[in-house]
Short mmCIF file of C-alpha atoms and ligand atoms in Angstrom, two decimals:
data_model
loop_
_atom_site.label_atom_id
_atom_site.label_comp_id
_atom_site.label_asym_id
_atom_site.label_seq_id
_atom_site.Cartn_x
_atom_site.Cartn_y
_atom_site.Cartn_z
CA UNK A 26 43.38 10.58 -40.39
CA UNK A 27 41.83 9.28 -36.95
CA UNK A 28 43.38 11.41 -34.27
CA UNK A 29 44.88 9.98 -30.62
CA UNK A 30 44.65 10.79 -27.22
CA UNK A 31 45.91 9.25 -24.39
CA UNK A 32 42.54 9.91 -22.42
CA UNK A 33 41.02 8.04 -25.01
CA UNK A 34 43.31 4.55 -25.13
CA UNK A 35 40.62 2.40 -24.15
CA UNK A 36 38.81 2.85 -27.17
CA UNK A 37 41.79 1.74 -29.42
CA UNK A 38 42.91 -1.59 -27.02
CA UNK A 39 45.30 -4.20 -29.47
CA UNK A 40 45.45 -1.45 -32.22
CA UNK A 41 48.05 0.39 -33.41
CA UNK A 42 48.26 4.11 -32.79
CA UNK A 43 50.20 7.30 -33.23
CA UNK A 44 50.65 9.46 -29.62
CA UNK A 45 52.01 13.26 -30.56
CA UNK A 46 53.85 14.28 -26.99
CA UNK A 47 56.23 15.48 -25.07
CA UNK A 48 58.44 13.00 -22.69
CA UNK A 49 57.41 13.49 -19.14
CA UNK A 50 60.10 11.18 -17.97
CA UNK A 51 62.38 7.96 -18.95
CA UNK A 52 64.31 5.21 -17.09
CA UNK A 53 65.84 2.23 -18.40
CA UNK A 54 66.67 -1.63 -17.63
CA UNK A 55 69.00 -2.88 -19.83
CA UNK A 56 67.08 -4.37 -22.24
CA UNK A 57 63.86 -2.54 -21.68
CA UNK A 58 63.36 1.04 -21.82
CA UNK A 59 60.21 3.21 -20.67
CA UNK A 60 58.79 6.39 -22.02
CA UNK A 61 56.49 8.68 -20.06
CA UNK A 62 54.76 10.21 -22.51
CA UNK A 63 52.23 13.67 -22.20
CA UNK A 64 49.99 14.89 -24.56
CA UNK A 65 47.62 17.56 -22.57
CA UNK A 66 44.90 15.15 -22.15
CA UNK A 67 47.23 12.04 -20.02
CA UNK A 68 50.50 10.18 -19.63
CA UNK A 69 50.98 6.76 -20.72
CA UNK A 70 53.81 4.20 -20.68
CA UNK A 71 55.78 3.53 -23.53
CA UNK A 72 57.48 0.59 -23.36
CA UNK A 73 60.85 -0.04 -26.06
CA UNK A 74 62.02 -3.63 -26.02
CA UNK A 75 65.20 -3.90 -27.92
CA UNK A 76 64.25 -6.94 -29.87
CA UNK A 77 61.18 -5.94 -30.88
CA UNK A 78 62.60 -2.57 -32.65
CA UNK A 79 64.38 -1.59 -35.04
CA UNK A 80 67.91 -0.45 -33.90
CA UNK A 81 67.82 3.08 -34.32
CA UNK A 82 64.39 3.04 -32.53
CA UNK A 83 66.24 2.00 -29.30
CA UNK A 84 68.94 4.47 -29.98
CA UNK A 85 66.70 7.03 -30.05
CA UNK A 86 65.44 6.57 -26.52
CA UNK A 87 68.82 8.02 -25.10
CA UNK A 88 68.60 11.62 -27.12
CA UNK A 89 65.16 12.40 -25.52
CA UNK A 90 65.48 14.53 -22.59
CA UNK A 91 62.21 15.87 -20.18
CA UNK A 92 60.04 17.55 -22.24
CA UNK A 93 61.26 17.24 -25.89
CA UNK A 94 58.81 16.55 -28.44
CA UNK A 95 57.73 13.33 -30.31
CA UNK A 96 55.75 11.06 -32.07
CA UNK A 97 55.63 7.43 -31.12
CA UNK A 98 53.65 4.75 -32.59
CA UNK A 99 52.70 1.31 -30.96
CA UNK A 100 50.28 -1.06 -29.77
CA UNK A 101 47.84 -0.63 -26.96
CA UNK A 102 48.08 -2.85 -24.40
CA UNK A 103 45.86 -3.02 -21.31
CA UNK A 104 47.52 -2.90 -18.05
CA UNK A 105 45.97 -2.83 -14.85
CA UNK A 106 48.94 -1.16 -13.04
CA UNK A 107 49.17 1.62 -15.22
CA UNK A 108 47.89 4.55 -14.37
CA UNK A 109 45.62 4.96 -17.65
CA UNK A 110 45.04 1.34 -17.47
CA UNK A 111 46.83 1.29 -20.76
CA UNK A 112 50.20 0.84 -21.98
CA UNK A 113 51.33 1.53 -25.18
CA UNK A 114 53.81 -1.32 -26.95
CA UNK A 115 56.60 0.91 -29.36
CA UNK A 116 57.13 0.33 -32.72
CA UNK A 117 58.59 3.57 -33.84
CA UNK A 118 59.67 7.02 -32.28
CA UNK A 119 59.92 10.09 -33.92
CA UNK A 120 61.90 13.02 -32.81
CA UNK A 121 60.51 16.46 -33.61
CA UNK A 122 62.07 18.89 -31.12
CA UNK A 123 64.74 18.15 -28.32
CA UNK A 124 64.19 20.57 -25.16
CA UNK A 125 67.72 21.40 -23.55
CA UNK A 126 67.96 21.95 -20.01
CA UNK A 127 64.07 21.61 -19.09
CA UNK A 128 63.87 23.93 -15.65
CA UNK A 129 60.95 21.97 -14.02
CA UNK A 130 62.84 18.68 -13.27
CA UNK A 131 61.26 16.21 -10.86
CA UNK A 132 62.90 17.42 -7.55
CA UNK A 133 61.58 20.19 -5.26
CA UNK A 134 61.22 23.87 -6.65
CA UNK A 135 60.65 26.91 -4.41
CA UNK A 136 57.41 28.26 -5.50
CA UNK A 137 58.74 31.66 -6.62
CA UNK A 138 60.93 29.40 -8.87
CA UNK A 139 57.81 28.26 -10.65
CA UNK A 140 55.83 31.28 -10.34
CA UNK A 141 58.73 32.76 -12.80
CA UNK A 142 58.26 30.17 -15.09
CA UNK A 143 54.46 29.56 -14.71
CA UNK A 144 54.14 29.23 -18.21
CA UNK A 145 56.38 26.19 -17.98
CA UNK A 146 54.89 24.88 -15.05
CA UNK A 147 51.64 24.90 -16.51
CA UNK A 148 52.64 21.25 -17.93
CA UNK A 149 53.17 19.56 -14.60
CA UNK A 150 50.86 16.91 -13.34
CA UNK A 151 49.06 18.92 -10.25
CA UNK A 152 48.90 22.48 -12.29
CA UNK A 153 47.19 20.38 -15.38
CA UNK A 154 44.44 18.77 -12.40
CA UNK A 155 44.06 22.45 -10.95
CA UNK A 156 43.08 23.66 -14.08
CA UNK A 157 40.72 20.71 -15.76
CA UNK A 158 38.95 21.25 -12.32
CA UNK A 159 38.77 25.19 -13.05
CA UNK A 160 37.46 24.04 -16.54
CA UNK A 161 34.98 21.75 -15.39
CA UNK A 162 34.05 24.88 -12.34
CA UNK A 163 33.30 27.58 -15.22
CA UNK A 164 31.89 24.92 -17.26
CA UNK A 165 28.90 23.75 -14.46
CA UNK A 166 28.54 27.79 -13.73
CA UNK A 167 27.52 28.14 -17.51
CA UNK A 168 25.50 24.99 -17.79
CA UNK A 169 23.79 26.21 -14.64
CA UNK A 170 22.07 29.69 -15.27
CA UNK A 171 21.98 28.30 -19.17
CA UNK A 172 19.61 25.63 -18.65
CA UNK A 173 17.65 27.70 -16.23
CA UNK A 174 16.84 30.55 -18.11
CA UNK A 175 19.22 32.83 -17.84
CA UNK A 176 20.45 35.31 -20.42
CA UNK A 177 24.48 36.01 -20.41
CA UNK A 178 24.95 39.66 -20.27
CA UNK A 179 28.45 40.55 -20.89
CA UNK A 180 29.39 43.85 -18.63
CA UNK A 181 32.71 46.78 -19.74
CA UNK A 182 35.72 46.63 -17.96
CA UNK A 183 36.32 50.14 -18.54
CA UNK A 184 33.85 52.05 -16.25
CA UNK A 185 33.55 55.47 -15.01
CA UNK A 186 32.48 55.04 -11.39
CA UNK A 187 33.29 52.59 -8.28
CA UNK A 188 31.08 49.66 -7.34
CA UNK A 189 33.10 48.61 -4.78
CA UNK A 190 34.39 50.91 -2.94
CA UNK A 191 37.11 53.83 -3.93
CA UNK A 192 39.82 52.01 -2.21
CA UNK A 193 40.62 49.76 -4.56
CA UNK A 194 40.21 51.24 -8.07
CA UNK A 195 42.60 50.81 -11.04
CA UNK A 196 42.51 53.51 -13.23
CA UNK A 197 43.98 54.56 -16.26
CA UNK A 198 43.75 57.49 -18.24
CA UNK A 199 41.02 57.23 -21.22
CA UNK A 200 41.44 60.05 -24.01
CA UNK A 201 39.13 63.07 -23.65
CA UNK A 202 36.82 61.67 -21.37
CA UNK A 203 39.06 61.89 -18.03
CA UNK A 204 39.69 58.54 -16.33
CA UNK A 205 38.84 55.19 -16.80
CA UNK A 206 38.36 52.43 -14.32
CA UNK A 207 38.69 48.78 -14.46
CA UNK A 208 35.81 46.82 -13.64
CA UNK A 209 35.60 45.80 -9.90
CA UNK A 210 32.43 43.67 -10.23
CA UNK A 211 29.99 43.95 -13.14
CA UNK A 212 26.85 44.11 -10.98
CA UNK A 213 25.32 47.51 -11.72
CA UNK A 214 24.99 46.31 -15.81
CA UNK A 215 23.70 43.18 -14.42
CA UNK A 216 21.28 45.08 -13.02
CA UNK A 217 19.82 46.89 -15.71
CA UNK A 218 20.30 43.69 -18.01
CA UNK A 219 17.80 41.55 -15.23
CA UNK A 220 15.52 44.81 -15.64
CA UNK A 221 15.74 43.91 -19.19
CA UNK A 222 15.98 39.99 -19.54
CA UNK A 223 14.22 38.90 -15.54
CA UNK A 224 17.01 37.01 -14.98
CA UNK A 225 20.77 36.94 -16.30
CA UNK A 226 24.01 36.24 -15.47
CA UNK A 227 27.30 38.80 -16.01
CA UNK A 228 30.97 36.77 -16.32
CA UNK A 229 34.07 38.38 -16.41
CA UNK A 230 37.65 39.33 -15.24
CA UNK A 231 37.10 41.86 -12.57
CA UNK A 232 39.91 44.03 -11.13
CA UNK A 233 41.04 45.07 -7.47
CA UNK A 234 43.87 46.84 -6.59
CA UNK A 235 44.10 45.37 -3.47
CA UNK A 236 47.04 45.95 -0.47
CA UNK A 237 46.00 42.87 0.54
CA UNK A 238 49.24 39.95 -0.09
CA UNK A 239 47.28 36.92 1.48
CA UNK A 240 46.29 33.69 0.14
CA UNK A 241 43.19 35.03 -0.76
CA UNK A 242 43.55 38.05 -2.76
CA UNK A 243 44.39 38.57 -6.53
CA UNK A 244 44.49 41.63 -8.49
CA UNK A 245 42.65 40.08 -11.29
CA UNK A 246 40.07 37.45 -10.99
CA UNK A 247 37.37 36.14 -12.75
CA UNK A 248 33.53 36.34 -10.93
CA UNK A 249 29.75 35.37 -12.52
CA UNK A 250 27.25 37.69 -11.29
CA UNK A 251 23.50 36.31 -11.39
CA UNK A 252 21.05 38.91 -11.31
CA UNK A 253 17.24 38.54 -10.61
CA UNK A 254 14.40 40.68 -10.77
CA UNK A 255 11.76 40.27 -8.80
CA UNK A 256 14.06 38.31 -6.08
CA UNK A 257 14.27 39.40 -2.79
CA UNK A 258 17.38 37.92 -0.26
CA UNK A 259 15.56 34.74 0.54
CA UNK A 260 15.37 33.91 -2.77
CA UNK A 261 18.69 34.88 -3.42
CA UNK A 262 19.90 32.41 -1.01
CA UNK A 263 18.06 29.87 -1.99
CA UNK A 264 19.57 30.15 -5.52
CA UNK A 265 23.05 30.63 -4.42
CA UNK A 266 23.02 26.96 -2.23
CA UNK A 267 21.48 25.44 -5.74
CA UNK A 268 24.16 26.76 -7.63
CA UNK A 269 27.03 25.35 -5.00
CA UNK A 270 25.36 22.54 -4.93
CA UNK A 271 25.66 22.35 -8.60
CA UNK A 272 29.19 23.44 -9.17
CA UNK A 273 30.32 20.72 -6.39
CA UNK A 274 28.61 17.72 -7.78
CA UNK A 275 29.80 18.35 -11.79
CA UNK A 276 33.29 18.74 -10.00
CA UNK A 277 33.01 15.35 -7.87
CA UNK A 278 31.45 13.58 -10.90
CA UNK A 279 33.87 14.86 -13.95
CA UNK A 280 36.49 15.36 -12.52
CA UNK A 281 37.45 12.66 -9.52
CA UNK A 282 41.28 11.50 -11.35
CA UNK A 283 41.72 15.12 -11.08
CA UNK A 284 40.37 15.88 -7.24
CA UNK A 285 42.85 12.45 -6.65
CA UNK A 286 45.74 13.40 -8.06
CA UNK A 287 45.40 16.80 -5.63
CA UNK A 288 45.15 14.34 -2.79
CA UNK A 289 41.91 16.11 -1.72
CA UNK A 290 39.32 14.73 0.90
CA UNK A 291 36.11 14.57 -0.84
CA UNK A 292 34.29 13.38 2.15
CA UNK A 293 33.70 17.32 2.64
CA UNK A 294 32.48 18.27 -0.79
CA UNK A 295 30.62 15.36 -0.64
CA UNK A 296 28.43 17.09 2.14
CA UNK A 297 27.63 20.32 -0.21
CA UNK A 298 24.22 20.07 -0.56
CA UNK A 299 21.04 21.87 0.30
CA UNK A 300 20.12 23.65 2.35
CA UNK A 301 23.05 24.92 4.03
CA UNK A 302 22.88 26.49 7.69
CA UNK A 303 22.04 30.00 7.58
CA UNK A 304 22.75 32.44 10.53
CA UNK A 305 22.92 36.51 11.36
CA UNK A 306 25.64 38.51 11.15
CA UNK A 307 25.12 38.87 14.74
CA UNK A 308 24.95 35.22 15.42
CA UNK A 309 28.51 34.97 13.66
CA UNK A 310 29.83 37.69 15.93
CA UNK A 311 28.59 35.32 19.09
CA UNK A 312 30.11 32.96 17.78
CA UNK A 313 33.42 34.13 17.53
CA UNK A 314 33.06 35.92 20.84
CA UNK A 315 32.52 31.99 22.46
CA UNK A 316 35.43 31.14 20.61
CA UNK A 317 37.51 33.95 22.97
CA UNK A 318 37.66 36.88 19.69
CA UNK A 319 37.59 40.06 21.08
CA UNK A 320 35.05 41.18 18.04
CA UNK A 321 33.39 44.32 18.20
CA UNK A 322 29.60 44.31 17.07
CA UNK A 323 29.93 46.27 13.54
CA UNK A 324 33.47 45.42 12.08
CA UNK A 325 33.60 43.68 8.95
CA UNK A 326 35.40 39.94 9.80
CA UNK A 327 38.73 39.15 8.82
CA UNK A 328 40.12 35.98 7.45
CA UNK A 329 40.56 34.57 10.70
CA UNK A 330 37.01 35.69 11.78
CA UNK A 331 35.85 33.80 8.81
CA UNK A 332 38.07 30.80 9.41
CA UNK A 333 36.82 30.46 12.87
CA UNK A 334 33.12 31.22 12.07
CA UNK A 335 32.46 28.37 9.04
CA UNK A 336 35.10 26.58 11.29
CA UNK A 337 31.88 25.71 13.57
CA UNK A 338 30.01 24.18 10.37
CA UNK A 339 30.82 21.03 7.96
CA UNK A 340 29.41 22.87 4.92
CA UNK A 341 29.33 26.49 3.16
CA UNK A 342 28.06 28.70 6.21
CA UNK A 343 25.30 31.75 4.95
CA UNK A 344 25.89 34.87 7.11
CA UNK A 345 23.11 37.28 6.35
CA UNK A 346 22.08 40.67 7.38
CA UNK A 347 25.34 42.73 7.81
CA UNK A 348 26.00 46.15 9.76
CA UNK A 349 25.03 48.27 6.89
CA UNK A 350 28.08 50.77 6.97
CA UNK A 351 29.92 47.98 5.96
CA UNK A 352 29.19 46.92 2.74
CA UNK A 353 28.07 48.81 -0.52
CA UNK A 354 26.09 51.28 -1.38
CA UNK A 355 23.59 49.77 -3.54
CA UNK A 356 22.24 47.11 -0.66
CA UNK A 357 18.82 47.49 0.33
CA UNK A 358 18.01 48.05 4.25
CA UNK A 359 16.61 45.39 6.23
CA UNK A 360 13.45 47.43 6.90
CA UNK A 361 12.61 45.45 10.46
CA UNK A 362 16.28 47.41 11.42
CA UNK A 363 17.55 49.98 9.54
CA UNK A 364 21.24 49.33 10.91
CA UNK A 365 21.66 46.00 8.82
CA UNK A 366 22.00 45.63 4.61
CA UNK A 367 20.03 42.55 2.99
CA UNK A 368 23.20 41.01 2.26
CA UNK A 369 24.32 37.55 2.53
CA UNK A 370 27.57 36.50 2.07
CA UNK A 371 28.95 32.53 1.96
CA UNK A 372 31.76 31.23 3.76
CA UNK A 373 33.64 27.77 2.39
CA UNK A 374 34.91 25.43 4.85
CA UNK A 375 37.89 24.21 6.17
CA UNK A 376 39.26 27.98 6.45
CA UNK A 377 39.02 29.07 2.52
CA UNK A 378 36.57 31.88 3.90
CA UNK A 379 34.09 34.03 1.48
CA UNK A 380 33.37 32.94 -1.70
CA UNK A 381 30.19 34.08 -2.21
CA UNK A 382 28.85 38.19 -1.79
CA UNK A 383 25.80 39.26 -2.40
CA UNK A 384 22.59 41.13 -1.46
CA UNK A 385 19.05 42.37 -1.90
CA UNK A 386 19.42 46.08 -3.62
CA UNK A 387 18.01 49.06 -3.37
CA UNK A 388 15.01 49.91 -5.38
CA UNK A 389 13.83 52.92 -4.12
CA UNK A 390 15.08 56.31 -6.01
CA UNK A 391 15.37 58.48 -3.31
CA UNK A 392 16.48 56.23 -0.92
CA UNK A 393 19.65 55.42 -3.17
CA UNK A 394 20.28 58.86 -4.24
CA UNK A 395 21.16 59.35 -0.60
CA UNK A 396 23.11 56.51 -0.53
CA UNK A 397 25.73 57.43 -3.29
CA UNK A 398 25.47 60.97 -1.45
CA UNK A 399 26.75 59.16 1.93
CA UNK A 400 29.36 57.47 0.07
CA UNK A 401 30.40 59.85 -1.94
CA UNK A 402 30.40 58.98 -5.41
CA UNK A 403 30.24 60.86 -8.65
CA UNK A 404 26.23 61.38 -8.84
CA UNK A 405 26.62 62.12 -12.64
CA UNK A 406 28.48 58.48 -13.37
CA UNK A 407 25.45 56.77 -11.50
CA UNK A 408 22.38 58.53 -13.72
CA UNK A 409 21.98 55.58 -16.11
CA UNK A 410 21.98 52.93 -13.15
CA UNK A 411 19.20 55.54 -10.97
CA UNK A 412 17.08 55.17 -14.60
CA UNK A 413 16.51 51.49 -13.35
CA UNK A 414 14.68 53.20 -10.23
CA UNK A 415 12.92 56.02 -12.25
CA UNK A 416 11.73 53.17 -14.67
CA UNK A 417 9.54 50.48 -13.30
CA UNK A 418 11.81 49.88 -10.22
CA UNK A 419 11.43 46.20 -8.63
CA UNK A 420 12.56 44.34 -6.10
CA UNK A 421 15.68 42.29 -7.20
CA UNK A 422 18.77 40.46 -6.25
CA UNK A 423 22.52 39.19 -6.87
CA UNK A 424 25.11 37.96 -5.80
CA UNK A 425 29.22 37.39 -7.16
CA UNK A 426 31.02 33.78 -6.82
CA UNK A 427 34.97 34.79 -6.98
CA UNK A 428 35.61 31.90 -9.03
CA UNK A 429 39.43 31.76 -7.85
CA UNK A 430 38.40 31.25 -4.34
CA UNK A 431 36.11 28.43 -5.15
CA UNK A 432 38.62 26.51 -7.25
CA UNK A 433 41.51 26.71 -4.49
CA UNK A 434 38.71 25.10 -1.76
CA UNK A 435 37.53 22.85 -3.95
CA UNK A 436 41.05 21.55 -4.92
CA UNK A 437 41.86 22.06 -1.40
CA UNK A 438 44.76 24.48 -2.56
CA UNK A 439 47.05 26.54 0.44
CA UNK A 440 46.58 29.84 -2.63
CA UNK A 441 44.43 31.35 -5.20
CA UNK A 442 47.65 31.94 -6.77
CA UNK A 443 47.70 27.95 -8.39
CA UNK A 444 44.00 28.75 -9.30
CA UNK A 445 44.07 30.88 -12.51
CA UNK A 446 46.71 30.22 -15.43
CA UNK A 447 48.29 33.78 -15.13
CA UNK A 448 48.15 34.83 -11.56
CA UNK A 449 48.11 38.27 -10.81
CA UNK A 450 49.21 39.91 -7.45
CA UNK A 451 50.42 43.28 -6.03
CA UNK A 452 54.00 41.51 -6.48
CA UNK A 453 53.69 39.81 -9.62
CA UNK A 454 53.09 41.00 -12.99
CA UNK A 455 54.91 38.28 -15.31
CA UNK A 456 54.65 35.98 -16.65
O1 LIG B 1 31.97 40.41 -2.14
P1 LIG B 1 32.34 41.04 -3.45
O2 LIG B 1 33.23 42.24 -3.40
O3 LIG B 1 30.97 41.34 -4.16
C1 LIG B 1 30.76 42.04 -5.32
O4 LIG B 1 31.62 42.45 -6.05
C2 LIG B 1 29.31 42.15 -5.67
N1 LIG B 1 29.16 43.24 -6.65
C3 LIG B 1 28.81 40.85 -6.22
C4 LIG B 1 27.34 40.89 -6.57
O5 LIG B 1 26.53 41.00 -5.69
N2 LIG B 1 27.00 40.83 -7.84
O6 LIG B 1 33.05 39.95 -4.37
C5 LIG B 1 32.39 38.73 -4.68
C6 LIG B 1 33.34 37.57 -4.60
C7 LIG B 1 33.92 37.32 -3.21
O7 LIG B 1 33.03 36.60 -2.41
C8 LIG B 1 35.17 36.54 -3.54
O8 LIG B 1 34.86 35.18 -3.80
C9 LIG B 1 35.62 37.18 -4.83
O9 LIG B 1 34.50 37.80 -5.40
N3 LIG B 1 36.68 38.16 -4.59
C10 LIG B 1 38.00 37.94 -4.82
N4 LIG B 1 38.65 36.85 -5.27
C11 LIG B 1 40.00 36.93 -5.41
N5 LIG B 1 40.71 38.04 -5.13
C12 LIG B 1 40.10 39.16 -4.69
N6 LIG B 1 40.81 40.26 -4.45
C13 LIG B 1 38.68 39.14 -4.50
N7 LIG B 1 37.75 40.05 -4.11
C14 LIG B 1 36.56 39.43 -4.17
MG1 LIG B 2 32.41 40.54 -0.15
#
C-alpha cells in the first residue's frame, strides 16, 4: 500500500490519499471546518465541508483536541496560500487516539516549562526546523570527509586519562581497573587511527563537566574530529574553511523552509565561503584592546572577548597561534617562538563565538614526554598514544567542530540548549 507524506503532496495533486497525524490545530466557520494536520514530515490543511461528508465525519471534527491522533483521507487540492501549497479536500476521518489536556498549547510557555517537557515539545513547529537543520548539519559533515577520503574511526567514551584538561572530567568508577572517564574529545584515537588510515574522521558524544551555565556550554555534546597525517596548521586551516564552507551551503540549499520558519538572516551564511580572514592571537588581543578591553597578553578570551573579536569580521574569524600555556598538551610549538602552540581556533559571527578548536600536534617523543610531565598527567595512561611518536612519528593535524555550537549560529538560536534533542546541562538531567 503506497504510503503518504505531507512533504510529498505535490506528487499526488487531484488524487485521493490517506494522511496518518496528529491535529496541530482546528477552527471552525459554521459550515466549514479546518484541520491542521502533522505528520513529522509537514502540516497541511484539511478542509471538512458539511455537505460534502458524511454526518458523522463532521461530528467527528469537534472530539479532536491538539495533538490527538488520526487518519484522514481526501483529495489533494493545490492551493497557493497554503503553506505546503497543498490542501487536502476530507472525505473521511478516523480517530485513533484522543490526547487530553495537551501541555504545549499555542500561547506563550516559559522555557523551563518546555525544557520539562522537551520530549513534548519536540513536536512544535520551530523545535522540528532546529532539528531537520541539525540533520541536514551531521548529514553534510559525513558526506564531507566521506567523499574525500576519509575513514570513520569510531573513538571509547570510557577512557583512562584527560585530553582536555583535569578540570572538567566525569568519572565513574569502572570494576577492578580504578576509574573511568568519559570521553572529553576523541582526538588522541584519532590520532593513532590517521597514523593508521592518512586521514580519518572520529564522531561522537563527548563529555564536559563544565561550571560553566552560559548559552554556550553543555555537559554532553556531540563533536567530529578530522585527523590528518602529514598536515601541518596551514593545511589544517585550509581544510577546516572547506568544510564550513560545506556544512553552510548543504544547510542554505536543503534546508531554506526550515532556516525561514527560524526567521534567520541568511544574508550572513550566505557570505561563508573561502577563504576566511585569518589573524594572530596577538592581532585578536589588539583588537580588543582598540575596542577599550583591558586584555592582558596571555589569557585565554572569554565569550565576550570572542564576541567582540569576530564582531570586527562578516564571516568565521581564524585566530591562530595561541600563548602556549593555554591550551593542551599535545599542541606542537610554533618553532619561530616557542611561547605560542600551532593552534587555530574559529570564531562564528554575530557573537556565537568558537566553534571550531584545533591544532598542529606534537610529534616529537621527547618533546611530548615533557609535556604530559608539565601538565601533569598519568605518564602510564599516555604509553599507547607516545607509541605514535616511537613509531614512524609525522607531522599531522586536527581539529573538533562542537556540532551544538554550529547548529545554534546557523539557526541563529539565543542557546545550544534548543540544539540537541536531549539537552544536557549542570542543571538539567531530565528529560
Ligand atoms: O576546543 P575543544 O576543547 O577542542 C578539542 O576537544 C580538541 N581535542 C579538538 C581536536 O583538535 N580534535 O573543543 C572543540 C569544539 C569547540 O570549538 C566547541 O565548538 C565545542 O567543541 N565545545 C563545546 N560545545 C558545547 N558545550 C561545551 N561544553 C563545549 N566544549 C567544547
Ligand atoms: Mg577550544
Amino acid at each position: 500500500m503506497t504510503k503518504y507524506y505531507i512533504e510529498e503532496l505535490s506528487k499526488y495533486d487531484g488524487q485521493e490519499v490517506e494522511i496518518k497525524g496528529w491535529v496541530y490545530n482546528k477552527r471552525s466557520s459554521g459550515k466549514i471546518k479546518f484541520l491542521l494536520v502533522r505528520d513529522g514530515t509537514g502540516i497541511v490543511q484539511c478542509v471538512i465541508v458539511k455537505n460534502l461528508v458524511p454526518e458523522d465525519v463532521f461530528e467527528k471534527f469537534d472530539l479532536l483536541t491538539q495533538e490527538s491522533s488520526l487518519i484522514i483521507r481526501g483529495k489533494v487540492r493545490k492551493e497557493d496560500r497554503a503553506p505546503g501549497g497543498y490542501e487536502i479536500d476530507t472525505t473521511d476521518i478516523q480517530i485513533v487516539h484522543i490526547a487530553k489536556d495537551y501541555p504545549i498549547t499555542p500561547k506563550e510557555h516559559g522555557i523551563e516549562f518546555l525544557a520539562d517537557i522537551r520530549h513534548l515539545w519536540l513536536r512544535s513547529t520551530r523545535q522540528h526546523a532546529i532539528m531537520r537543520v541539525r540533520h541536514e548539519i551531521i548529514r553534510s559533515i559525513r558526506e564531507f570527509f566521506d567523499s574525500r577520503g576519509f575513514t570513520l574511526i569510531d573513538a571509547p567514551i570510557f577512557t583512562p586519562a584527560a585530553c582536555e584538561g583535569t578540570s572538567t572530567l566525569f568519572e565513574t568508577e569502572y570494576f577492578d581497573l580504578g576509574k573511568a572517564y568519559l570521553t572529553q574529545s576523541g582526538q588522541l584515537y584519532g590520532e593513532a587511527g590517521a597514523m593508521a588510515f592518512g586521514k580519518i574522521y572520529v564522531f561522537g558524544p563527548t563529555f564536559r563537566a563544565e561550571k560553566s551555565k552560559t548559552r554556550r556550554h553543555l555537559t554532553e555534546f556531540w563533536m567530529v574530529e578530522p585527523e590528518v597525517a602529514w598536515n601541518d596548521l596551514n593545511d589544517n586551516m585550509e581544510l577546516a574553511e572547506e568544510f564550513l564552507e560545506h556544512i553552510v551551503a548543504s544547510v542554505l540549499k536543503n534546508r531554506d523552509k526550515e532556516l525561514k520558519i527560524l526567521e534567520r538572516d541568511i544574508t550572513l551564511l550566505q557570505k561563508v565561503k573561502k577563504p576566511l580572514p585569518r589573524i594572530s592571537y596577538s592581532e585578536a588581543v589588539d583588537i580588543l584592546k582598540k575596542n577599550g578591553i583591558d586584555f592582558q597578553w596571555g589569557n585565554d578570551f572569554g565569550g565576550t572577548d570572542e564576541t567582540v573579536i569576530s564582531s570586527q569580521f562578516d564571516k568565521p574569524v581564524i585566530v591562530h597561534r595561541y600563548p602556549a600555556e593555554v591550551k593542551a598538551f599535545y599542541m606542537k610549538r610554533d618553532p619561530e617562538n616557542e611561547k605560542l602552540a600551532l593552534a587555530m581556533d574559529i570564531l562564528a559571527p554575530e557573537g556565537y563565538g568558537e566553534i571550531i578548536g584545533g591544532s598542529q600536534r606534537e610529534d616529537d617523543y621527547d618533546t611530548l614526554v615533557q609535556r604530559i610531565k608539565e601538565h601533569n598527567l598519568p605518564m602510564e595512561a599516555f604509553e599507547w598514544y607516545l607509541d605514535l611518536r616511537r613509531y614512524g612519528s609525522v607531522p599531522h593535524s586536527g581539529f573538533g567542530l562542537g556540532v551544538e555550537r554550529t547548529v545554534a549560529w546557523i539557526c541563529g538560536l539565543e542557546h545550544v540548549r534548543e540544539t540537541i534533542p536531549f539537552p544536557r546541562m549542570i542543571y538539567r538531567l531530565t528529560p
